Coordinates of C-alpha atoms in Angstrom, one line a residue:
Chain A
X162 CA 63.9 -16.8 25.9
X163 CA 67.0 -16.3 28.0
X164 CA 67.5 -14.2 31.5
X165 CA 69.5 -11.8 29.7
X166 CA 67.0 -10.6 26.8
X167 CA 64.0 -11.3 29.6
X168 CA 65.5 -8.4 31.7
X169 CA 65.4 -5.6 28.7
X170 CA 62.5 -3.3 27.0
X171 CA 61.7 -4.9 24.0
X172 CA 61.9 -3.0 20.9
X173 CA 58.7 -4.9 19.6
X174 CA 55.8 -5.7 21.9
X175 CA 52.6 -7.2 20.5
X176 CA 50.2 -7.6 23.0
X177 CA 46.8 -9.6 22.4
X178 CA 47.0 -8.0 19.2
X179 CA 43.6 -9.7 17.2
X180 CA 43.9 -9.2 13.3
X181 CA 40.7 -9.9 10.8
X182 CA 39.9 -9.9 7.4
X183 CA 36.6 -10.4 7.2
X184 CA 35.7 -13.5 9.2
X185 CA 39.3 -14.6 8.8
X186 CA 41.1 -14.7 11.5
X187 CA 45.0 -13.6 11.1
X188 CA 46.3 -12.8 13.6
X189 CA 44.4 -14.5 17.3
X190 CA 45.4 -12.7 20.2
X191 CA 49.4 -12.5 19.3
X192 CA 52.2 -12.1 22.3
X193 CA 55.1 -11.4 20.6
X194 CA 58.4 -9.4 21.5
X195 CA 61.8 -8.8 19.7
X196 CA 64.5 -7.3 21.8
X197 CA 67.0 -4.8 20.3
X198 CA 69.1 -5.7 18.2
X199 CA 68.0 -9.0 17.5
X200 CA 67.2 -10.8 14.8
X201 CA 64.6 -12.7 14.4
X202 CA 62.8 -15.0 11.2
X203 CA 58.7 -16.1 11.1
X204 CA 58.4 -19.0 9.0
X205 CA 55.0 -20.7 8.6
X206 CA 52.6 -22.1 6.1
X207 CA 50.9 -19.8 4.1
X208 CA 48.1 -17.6 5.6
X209 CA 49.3 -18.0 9.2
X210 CA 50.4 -14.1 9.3
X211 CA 53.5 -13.6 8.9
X212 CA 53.8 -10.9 6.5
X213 CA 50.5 -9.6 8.5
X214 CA 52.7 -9.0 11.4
X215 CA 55.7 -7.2 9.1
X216 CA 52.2 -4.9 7.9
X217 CA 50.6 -4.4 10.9
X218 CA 54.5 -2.7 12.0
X219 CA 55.0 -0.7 9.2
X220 CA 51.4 0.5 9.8
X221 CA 50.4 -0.8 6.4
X222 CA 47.4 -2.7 8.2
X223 CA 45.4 -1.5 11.3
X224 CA 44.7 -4.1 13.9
X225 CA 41.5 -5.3 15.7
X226 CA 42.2 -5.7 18.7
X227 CA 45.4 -5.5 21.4
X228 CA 47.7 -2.8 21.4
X229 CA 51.3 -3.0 19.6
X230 CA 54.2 -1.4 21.0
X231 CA 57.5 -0.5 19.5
X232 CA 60.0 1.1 21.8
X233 CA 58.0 1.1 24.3
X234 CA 55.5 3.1 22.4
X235 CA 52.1 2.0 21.4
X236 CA 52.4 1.7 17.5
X237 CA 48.3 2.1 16.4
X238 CA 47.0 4.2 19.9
X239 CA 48.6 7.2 21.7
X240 CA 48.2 7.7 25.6
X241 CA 45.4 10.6 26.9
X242 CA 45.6 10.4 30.9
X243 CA 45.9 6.9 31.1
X244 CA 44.0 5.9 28.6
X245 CA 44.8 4.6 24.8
X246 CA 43.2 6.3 21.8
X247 CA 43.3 5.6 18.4
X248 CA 46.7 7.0 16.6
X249 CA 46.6 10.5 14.7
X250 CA 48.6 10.4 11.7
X251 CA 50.9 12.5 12.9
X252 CA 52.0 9.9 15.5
X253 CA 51.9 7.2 13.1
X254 CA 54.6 9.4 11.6
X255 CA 56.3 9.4 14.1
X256 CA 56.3 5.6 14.9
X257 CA 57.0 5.1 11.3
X258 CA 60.1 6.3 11.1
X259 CA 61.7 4.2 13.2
X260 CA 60.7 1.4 10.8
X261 CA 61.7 0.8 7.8
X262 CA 60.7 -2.1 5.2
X263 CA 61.8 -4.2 2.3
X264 CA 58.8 -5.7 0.3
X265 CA 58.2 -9.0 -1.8
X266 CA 57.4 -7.1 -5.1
X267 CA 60.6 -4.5 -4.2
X268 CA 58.0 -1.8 -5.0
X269 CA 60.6 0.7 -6.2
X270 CA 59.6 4.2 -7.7
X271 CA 59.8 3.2 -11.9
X272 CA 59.8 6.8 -12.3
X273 CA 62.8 7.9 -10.5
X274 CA 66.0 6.6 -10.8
X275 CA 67.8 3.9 -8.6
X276 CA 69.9 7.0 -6.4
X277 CA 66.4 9.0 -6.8
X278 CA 64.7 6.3 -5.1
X279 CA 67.2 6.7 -2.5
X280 CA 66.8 10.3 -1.8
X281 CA 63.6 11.0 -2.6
X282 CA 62.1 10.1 1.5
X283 CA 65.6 11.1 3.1
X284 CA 65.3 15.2 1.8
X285 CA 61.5 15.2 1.7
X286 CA 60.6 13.7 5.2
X287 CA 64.3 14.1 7.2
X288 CA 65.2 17.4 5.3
X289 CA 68.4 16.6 4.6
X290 CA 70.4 18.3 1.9
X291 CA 69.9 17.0 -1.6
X292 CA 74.4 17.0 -1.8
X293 CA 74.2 15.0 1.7
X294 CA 71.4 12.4 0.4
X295 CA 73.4 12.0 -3.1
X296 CA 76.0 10.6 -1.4
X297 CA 74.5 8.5 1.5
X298 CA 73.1 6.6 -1.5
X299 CA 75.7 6.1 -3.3
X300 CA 77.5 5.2 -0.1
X301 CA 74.2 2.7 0.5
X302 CA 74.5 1.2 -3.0
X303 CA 78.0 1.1 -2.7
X304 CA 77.3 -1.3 0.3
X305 CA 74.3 -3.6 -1.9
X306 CA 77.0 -4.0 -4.8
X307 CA 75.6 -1.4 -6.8
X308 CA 77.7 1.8 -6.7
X309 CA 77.6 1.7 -10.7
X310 CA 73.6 1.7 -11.4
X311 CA 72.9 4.6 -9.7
X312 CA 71.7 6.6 -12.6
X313 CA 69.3 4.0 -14.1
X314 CA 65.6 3.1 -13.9
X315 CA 64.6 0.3 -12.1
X316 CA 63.5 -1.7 -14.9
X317 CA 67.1 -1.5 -16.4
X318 CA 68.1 -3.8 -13.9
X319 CA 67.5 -7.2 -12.6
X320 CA 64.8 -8.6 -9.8
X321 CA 68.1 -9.6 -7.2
X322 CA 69.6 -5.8 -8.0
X323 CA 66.5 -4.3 -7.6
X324 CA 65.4 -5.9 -4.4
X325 CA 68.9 -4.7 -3.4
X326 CA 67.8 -1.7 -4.1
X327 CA 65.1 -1.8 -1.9
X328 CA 66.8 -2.3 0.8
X329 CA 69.1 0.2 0.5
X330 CA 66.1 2.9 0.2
X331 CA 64.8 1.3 3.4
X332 CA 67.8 2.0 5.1
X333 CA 68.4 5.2 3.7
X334 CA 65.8 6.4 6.2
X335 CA 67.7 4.9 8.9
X336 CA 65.3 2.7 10.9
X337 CA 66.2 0.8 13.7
X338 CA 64.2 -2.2 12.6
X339 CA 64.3 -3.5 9.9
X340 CA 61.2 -5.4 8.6
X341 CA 61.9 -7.8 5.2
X342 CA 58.5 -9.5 3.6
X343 CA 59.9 -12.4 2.1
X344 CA 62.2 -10.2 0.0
X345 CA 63.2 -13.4 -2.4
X346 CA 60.0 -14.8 -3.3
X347 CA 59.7 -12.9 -6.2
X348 CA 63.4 -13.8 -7.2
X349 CA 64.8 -16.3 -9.7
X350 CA 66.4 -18.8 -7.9
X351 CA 70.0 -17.5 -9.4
X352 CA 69.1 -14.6 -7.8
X353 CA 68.4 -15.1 -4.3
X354 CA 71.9 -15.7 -3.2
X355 CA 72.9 -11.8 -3.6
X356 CA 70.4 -10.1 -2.1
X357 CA 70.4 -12.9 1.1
X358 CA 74.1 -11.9 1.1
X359 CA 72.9 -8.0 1.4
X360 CA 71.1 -8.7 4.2
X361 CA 73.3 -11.5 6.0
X362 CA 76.0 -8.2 5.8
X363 CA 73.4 -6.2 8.1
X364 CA 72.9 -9.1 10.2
X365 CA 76.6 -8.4 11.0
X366 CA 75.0 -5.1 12.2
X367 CA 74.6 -5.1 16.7
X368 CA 72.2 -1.9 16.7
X369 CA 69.6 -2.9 13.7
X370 CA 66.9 -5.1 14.4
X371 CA 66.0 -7.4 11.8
X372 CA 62.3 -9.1 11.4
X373 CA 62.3 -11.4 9.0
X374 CA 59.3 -13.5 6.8
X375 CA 61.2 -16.0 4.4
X376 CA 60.9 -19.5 3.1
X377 CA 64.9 -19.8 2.9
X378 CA 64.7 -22.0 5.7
X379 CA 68.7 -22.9 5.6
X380 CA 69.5 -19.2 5.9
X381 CA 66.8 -18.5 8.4
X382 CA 69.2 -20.7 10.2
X383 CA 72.5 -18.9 9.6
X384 CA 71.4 -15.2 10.8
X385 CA 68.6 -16.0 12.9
X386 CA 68.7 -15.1 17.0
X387 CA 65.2 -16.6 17.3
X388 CA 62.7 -18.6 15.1
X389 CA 59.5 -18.3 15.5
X390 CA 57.0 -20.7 14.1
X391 CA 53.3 -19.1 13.1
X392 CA 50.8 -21.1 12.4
X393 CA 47.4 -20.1 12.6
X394 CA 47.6 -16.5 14.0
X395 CA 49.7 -17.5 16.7
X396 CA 53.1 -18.5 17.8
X397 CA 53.1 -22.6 17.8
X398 CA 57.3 -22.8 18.7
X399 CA 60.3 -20.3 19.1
X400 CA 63.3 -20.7 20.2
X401 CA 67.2 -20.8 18.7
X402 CA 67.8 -21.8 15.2
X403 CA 69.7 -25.2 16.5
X404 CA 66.9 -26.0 18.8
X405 CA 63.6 -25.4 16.3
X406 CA 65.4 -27.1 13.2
X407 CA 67.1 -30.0 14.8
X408 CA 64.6 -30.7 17.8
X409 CA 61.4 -29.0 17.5
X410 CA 59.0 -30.2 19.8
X411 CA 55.4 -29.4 18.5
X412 CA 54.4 -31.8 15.7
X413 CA 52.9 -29.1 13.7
X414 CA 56.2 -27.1 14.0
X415 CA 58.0 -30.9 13.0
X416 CA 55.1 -31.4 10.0
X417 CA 56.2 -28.4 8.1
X418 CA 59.8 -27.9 8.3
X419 CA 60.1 -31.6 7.2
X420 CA 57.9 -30.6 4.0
X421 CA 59.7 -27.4 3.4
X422 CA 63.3 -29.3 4.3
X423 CA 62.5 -32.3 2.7
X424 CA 59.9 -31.4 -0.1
X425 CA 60.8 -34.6 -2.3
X426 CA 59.6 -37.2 0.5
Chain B
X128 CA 26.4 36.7 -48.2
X129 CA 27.9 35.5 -45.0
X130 CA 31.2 36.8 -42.8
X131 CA 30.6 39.8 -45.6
X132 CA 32.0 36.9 -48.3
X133 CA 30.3 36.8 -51.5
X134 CA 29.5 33.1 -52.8
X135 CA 30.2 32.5 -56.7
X136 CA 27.4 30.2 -58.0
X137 CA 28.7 30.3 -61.6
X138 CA 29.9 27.0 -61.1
X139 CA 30.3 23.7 -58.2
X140 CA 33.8 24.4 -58.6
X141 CA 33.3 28.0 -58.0
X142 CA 31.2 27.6 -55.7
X143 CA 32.9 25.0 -53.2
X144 CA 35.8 27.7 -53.6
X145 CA 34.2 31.1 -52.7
X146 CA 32.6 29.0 -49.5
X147 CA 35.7 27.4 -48.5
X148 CA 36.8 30.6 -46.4
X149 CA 33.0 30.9 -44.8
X150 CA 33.3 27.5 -43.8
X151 CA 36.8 28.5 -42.2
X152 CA 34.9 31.1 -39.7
X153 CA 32.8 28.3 -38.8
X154 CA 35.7 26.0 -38.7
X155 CA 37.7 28.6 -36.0
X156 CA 34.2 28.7 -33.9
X157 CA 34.2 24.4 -34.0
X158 CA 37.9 24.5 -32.8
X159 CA 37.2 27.2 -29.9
X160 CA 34.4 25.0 -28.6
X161 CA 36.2 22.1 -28.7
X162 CA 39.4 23.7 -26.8
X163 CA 37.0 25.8 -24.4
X164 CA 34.6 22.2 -24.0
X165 CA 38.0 20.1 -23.4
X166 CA 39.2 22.5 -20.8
X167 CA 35.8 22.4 -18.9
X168 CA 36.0 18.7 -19.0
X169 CA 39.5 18.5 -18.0
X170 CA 39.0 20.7 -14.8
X171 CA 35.6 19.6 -14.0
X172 CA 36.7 16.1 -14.4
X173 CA 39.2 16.5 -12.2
X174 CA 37.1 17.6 -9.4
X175 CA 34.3 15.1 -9.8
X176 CA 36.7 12.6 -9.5
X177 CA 38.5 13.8 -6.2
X178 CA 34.8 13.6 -5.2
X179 CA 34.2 10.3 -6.5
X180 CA 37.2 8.9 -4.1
X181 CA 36.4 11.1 -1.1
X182 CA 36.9 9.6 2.3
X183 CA 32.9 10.4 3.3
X184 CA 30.2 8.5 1.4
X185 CA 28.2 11.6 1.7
X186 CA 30.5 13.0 -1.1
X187 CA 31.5 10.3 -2.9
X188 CA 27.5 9.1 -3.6
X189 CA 26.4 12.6 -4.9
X190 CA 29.3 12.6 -7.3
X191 CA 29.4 9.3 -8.4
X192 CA 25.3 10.2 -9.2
X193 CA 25.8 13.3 -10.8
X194 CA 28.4 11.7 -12.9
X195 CA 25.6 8.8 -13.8
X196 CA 22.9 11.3 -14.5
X197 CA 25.5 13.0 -16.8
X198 CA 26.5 10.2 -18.7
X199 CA 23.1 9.1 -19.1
X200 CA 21.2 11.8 -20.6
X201 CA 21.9 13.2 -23.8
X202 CA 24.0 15.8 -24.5
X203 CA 21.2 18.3 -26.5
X204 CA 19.1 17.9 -23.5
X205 CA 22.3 19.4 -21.3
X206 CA 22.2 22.0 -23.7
X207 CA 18.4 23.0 -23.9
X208 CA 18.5 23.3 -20.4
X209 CA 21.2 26.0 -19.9
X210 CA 20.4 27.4 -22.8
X211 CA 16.5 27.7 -22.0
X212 CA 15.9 26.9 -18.4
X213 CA 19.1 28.9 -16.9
X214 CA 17.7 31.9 -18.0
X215 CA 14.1 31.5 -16.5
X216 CA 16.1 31.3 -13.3
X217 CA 17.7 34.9 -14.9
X218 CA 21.1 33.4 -16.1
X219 CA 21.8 34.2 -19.5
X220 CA 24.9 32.9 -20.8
X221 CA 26.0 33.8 -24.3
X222 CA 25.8 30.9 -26.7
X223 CA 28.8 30.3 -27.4
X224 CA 29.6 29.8 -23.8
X225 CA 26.5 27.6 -23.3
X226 CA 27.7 25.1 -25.9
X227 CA 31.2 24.8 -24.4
X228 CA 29.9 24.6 -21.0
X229 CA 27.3 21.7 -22.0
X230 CA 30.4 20.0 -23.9
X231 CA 32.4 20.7 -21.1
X232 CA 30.0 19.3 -18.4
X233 CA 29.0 16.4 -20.4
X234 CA 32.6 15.4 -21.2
X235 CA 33.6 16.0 -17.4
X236 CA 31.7 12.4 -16.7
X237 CA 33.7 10.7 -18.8
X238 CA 37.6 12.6 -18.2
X239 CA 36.9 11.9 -14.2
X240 CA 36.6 8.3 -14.9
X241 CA 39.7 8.2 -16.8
X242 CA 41.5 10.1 -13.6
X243 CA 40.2 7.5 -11.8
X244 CA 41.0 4.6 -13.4
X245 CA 44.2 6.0 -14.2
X246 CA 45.1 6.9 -10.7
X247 CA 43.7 3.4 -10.1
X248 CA 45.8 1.4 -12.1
X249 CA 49.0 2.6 -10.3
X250 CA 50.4 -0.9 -8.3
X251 CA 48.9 -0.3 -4.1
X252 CA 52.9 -1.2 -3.7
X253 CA 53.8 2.0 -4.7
X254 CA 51.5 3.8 -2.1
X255 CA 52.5 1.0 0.5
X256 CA 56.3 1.8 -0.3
X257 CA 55.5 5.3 -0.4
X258 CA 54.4 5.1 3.2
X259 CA 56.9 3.0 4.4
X260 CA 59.2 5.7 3.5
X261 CA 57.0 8.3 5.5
X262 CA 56.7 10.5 2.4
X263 CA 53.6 12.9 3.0
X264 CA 50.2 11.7 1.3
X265 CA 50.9 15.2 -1.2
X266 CA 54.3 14.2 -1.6
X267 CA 53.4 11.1 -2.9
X268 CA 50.2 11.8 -5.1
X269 CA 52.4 14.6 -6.8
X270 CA 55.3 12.9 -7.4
X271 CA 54.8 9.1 -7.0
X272 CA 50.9 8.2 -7.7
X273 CA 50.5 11.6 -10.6
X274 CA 54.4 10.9 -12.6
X275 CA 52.7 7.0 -13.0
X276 CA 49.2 8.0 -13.5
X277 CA 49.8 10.9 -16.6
X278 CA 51.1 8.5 -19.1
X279 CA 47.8 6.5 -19.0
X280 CA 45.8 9.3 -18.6
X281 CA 46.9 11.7 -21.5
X282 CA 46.1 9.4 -24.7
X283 CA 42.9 8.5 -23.3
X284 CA 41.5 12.5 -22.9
X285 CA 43.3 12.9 -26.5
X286 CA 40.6 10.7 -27.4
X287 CA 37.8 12.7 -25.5
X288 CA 39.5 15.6 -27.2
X289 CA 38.5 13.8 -30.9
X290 CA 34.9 13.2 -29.3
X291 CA 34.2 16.6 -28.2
X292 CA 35.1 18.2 -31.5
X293 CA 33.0 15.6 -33.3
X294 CA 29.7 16.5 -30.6
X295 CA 30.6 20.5 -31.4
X296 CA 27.3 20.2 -34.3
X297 CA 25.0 20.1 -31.4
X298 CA 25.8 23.6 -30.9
X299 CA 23.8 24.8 -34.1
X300 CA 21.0 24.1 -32.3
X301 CA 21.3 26.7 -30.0
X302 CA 22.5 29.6 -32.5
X303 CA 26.4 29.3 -32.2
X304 CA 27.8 29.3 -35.9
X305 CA 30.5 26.4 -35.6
X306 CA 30.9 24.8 -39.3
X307 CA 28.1 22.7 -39.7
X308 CA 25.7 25.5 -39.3
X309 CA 27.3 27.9 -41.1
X310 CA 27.3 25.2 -44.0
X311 CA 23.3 24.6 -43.1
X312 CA 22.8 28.2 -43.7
X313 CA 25.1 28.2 -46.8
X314 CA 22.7 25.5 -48.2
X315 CA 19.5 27.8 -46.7
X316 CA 20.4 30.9 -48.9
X317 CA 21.9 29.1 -52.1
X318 CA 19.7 26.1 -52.4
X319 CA 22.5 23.8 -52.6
X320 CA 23.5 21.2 -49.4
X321 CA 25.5 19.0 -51.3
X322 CA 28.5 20.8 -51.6
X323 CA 28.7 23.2 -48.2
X324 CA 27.9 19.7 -45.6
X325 CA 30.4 17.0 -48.5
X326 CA 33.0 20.3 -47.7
X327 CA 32.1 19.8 -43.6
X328 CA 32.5 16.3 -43.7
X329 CA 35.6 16.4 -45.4
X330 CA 37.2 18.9 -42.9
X331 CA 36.2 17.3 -40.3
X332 CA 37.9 13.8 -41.8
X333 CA 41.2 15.7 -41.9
X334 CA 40.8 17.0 -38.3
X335 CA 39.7 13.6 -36.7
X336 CA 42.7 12.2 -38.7
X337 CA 45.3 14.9 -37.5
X338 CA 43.7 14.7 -33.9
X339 CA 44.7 11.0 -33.9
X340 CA 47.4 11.1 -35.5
X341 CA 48.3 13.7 -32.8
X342 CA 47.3 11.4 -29.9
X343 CA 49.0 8.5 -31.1
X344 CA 52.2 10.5 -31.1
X345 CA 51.9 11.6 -27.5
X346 CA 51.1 7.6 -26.7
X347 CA 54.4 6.8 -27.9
X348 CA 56.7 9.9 -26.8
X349 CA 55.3 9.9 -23.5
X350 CA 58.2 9.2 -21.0
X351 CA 57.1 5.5 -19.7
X352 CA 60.6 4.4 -18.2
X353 CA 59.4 1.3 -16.6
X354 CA 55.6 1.5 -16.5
X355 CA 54.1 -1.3 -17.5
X356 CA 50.8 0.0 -19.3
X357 CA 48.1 -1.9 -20.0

């Protein structure tokens, strides 16, 4: 990391953070940080917790161990005296909404319409007025290419405009991170291409902070500040997109990108 | 006599006619019993099964029993024992109540484990998502985990519904005069069975039929937009 980003709060902190499922190890004593604004991609093989980290954030998974800090707040504990506690819900509310999140399996609401899926969190958690919502979404779909959908269901449309979708709900709320869990996986490949273009548009963006879990390794590349390479609960390599995927000094880190770059060899 | 209606034994044909509108009395009491039972079973069902998924163990294991010890004893033995035992403990309920509440109780094992299983089978994402948005845990059973849930849920109690008018019998035992008594008692005074219980059976062919006929209608008009049912 440079002087310049060394200097600042980060926006994400995990410190020692210890995750297990059962006797599995996921996450093993994790130092992590993003700074504001940046935007940062985890690759790694399978099972070396990457989406774990994207769960732990949007307080979808409780950790073991450590203690997690966005904004300089921890994320899962709450100070008494000078002491940490376990959260109440009512902070992880609080925490939460600075977070918002964009999921493999989209996981829109089938029941509610695309705008309905917009609104739905905005004038129940923020109270803002149904008229206002309305037309935040459609400005939000407006952005994701999908001004003209607003009044159908989800399953009227296709897996790249519903993942769209899904990101505009997530923004909607109007996080300052932005957390996305491999959001093409699930995609045809003639797919991918438009959301990846969604969300290389809020790259663009200097406030958002973007955390990203993908396997699209060449556009990892294009919107990435930072790569960070997990591999078995921990940070293996990081550094800038130019340095990891042209000179990457850890042979593990060299292993896989040559197998996910080069899968025919 | 029965319901002050005089039976005409001058012929079968006669007879099956002039009984036809006793049977009817007994046929309104069946229905009631059923409805009354069904409600019971609906409401009960419902709270057994927010106790079956409480966050304590201390809840959720005496529910999930007393759902077991329901489903596993037999229904008339539910019934003996409000109808007999309650009152030795000075509770006297009227029959007809007794028999709707032992329907009602007995069929409450069965609707909570379709709440369940319907509330269940909604996809974690949607809870996860729900979350992520910071929509209140009410908020999101009402309108996120419920809206998904009631389509799987609602032809599966129709079919409780069918059941619980088809156990309704077992309620001649302690006195209440739904059909199939009434026709036992027909048969009593006049000799003749065959006629009064072919008469039950045949009602009770066209209700089953209109029942399911019924339920298959809301499994198809039910608004689905999306849901992937299995």
């Amino acid at each position: 990391m440079n002087d310049a980003t060394k200097t600042r709060d980060p926006i994400i902190k995990f410190d020692k953070v210890v995750k297990r499922f059962g006797d599995h190890v996921v996450l093993d004593e994790l130092d992590f940080e993003v700074q504001r604004g940046e935007k940062v991609t985890i690759i790694g093989p399978s099972g070396s917790g990457k989406s774990t980290v994207l769960r732990i954030l949007m307080t979808l998974e409780e950790i073991n161990d450590g203690v997690v800090y966005v904004g300089g707040q921890p994320l899962w504990h709450q100070w008494r005296g000078d002491r940490l506690i376990p959260a109440s819900e009512q902070h992880l509310r609080q925490m939460r909404s600075q977070l918002g999140m964009v999921f493999q399996q989209f996981n829109l609401f089938p029941h509610m319409t695309v705008l309905r899926n917009l609104t739905e969190a905005p004038v129940q958690v923020l109270g803002v007025k149904k008229a206002e919502a309305r037309q935040r979404g459609l400005e939000l779909l407006e952005m994701v290419g999908l001004a003209d959908q607003a009044d159908k269901y989800p399953h009227q449309l296709s897996g790249g405009q519903q993942q769209r979708v899904g990101i505009a709900r997530a923004l909607a709320m109007r996080p300052k991170v932005m957390l996305f869990d491999e959001p093409t996986s699930a995609l045809d490949p003639e797919l991918v291409g438009e959301v990846l273009n969604v969300i290389r548009t809020l790259a663009d963006e200097h406030d958002l902070t973007m955390l990203l879990v993908t396997h699209e390794m060449h556009f990892a590349r294009q919107v990435s500040d930072r790569i960070c390479f997990f591999d078995q609960g921990r940070i293996k390599e990081q550094g800038k997109p130019e340095d990891i995927f042209t000179a990457p000094k850890e042979e593990r880190t060299k292993a896989f990108l040559k197998a996910v770059l080069d899968p025919d060899d | 006599m029965f319901f002050g209606i005089e039976w005409d034994t001058s012929s079968q044909w006669a007879f099956a006619v002039s009984i036809f509108p006793i049977l009817l009395h007994g046929l309104v009491v069946t229905l009631q019993a059923t409805v009354v039972g069904f409600f019971i079973a609906l409401i009960l069902g419902l709270v057994l099964a927010a106790l079956k998924s409480a966050p304590t163990r201390f809840i959720r294991w005496p529910a999930k029993l007393i759902t077991e010890f329901i489903r596993d004893t037999p229904l008339l033995i539910q019934l003996f024992f409000l109808f007999y035992v309650l009152p030795e403990f000075g509770l006297t309920l009227p029959a007809f109540l007794t028999g709707a509440l032992a329907l009602g109780v007995q069929y409450s094992a069965y609707t909570s484990e379709v709440y369940r299983a319907g509330l269940e089978a909604v996809a974690k994402g949607q809870r996860e998502a729900a979350r992520a948005l910071n929509l209140a845990s009410s908020r999101t059973f009402t309108h996120i985990i419920l809206p998904q849930a009631i389509p799987r849920i609602i032809p599966a109690l129709g079919n409780y519904l069918v059941s619980i008018m088809k156990d309704v019998p077992v309620l001649s035992v302690v006195t209440v005069l739904e059909m199939l008594g009434v026709a036992k008692i027909i048969g009593d005074r006049t000799g003749g069975y065959l006629i009064p219980l072919s008469m039950v059976g045949g009602l009770y062919l066209v209700m089953t039929i209109i029942a399911s006929f019924g339920v298959r209608y809301l499994d198809t008009h039910l608004p689905k937009r999306g849901l992937s049912l299995k």
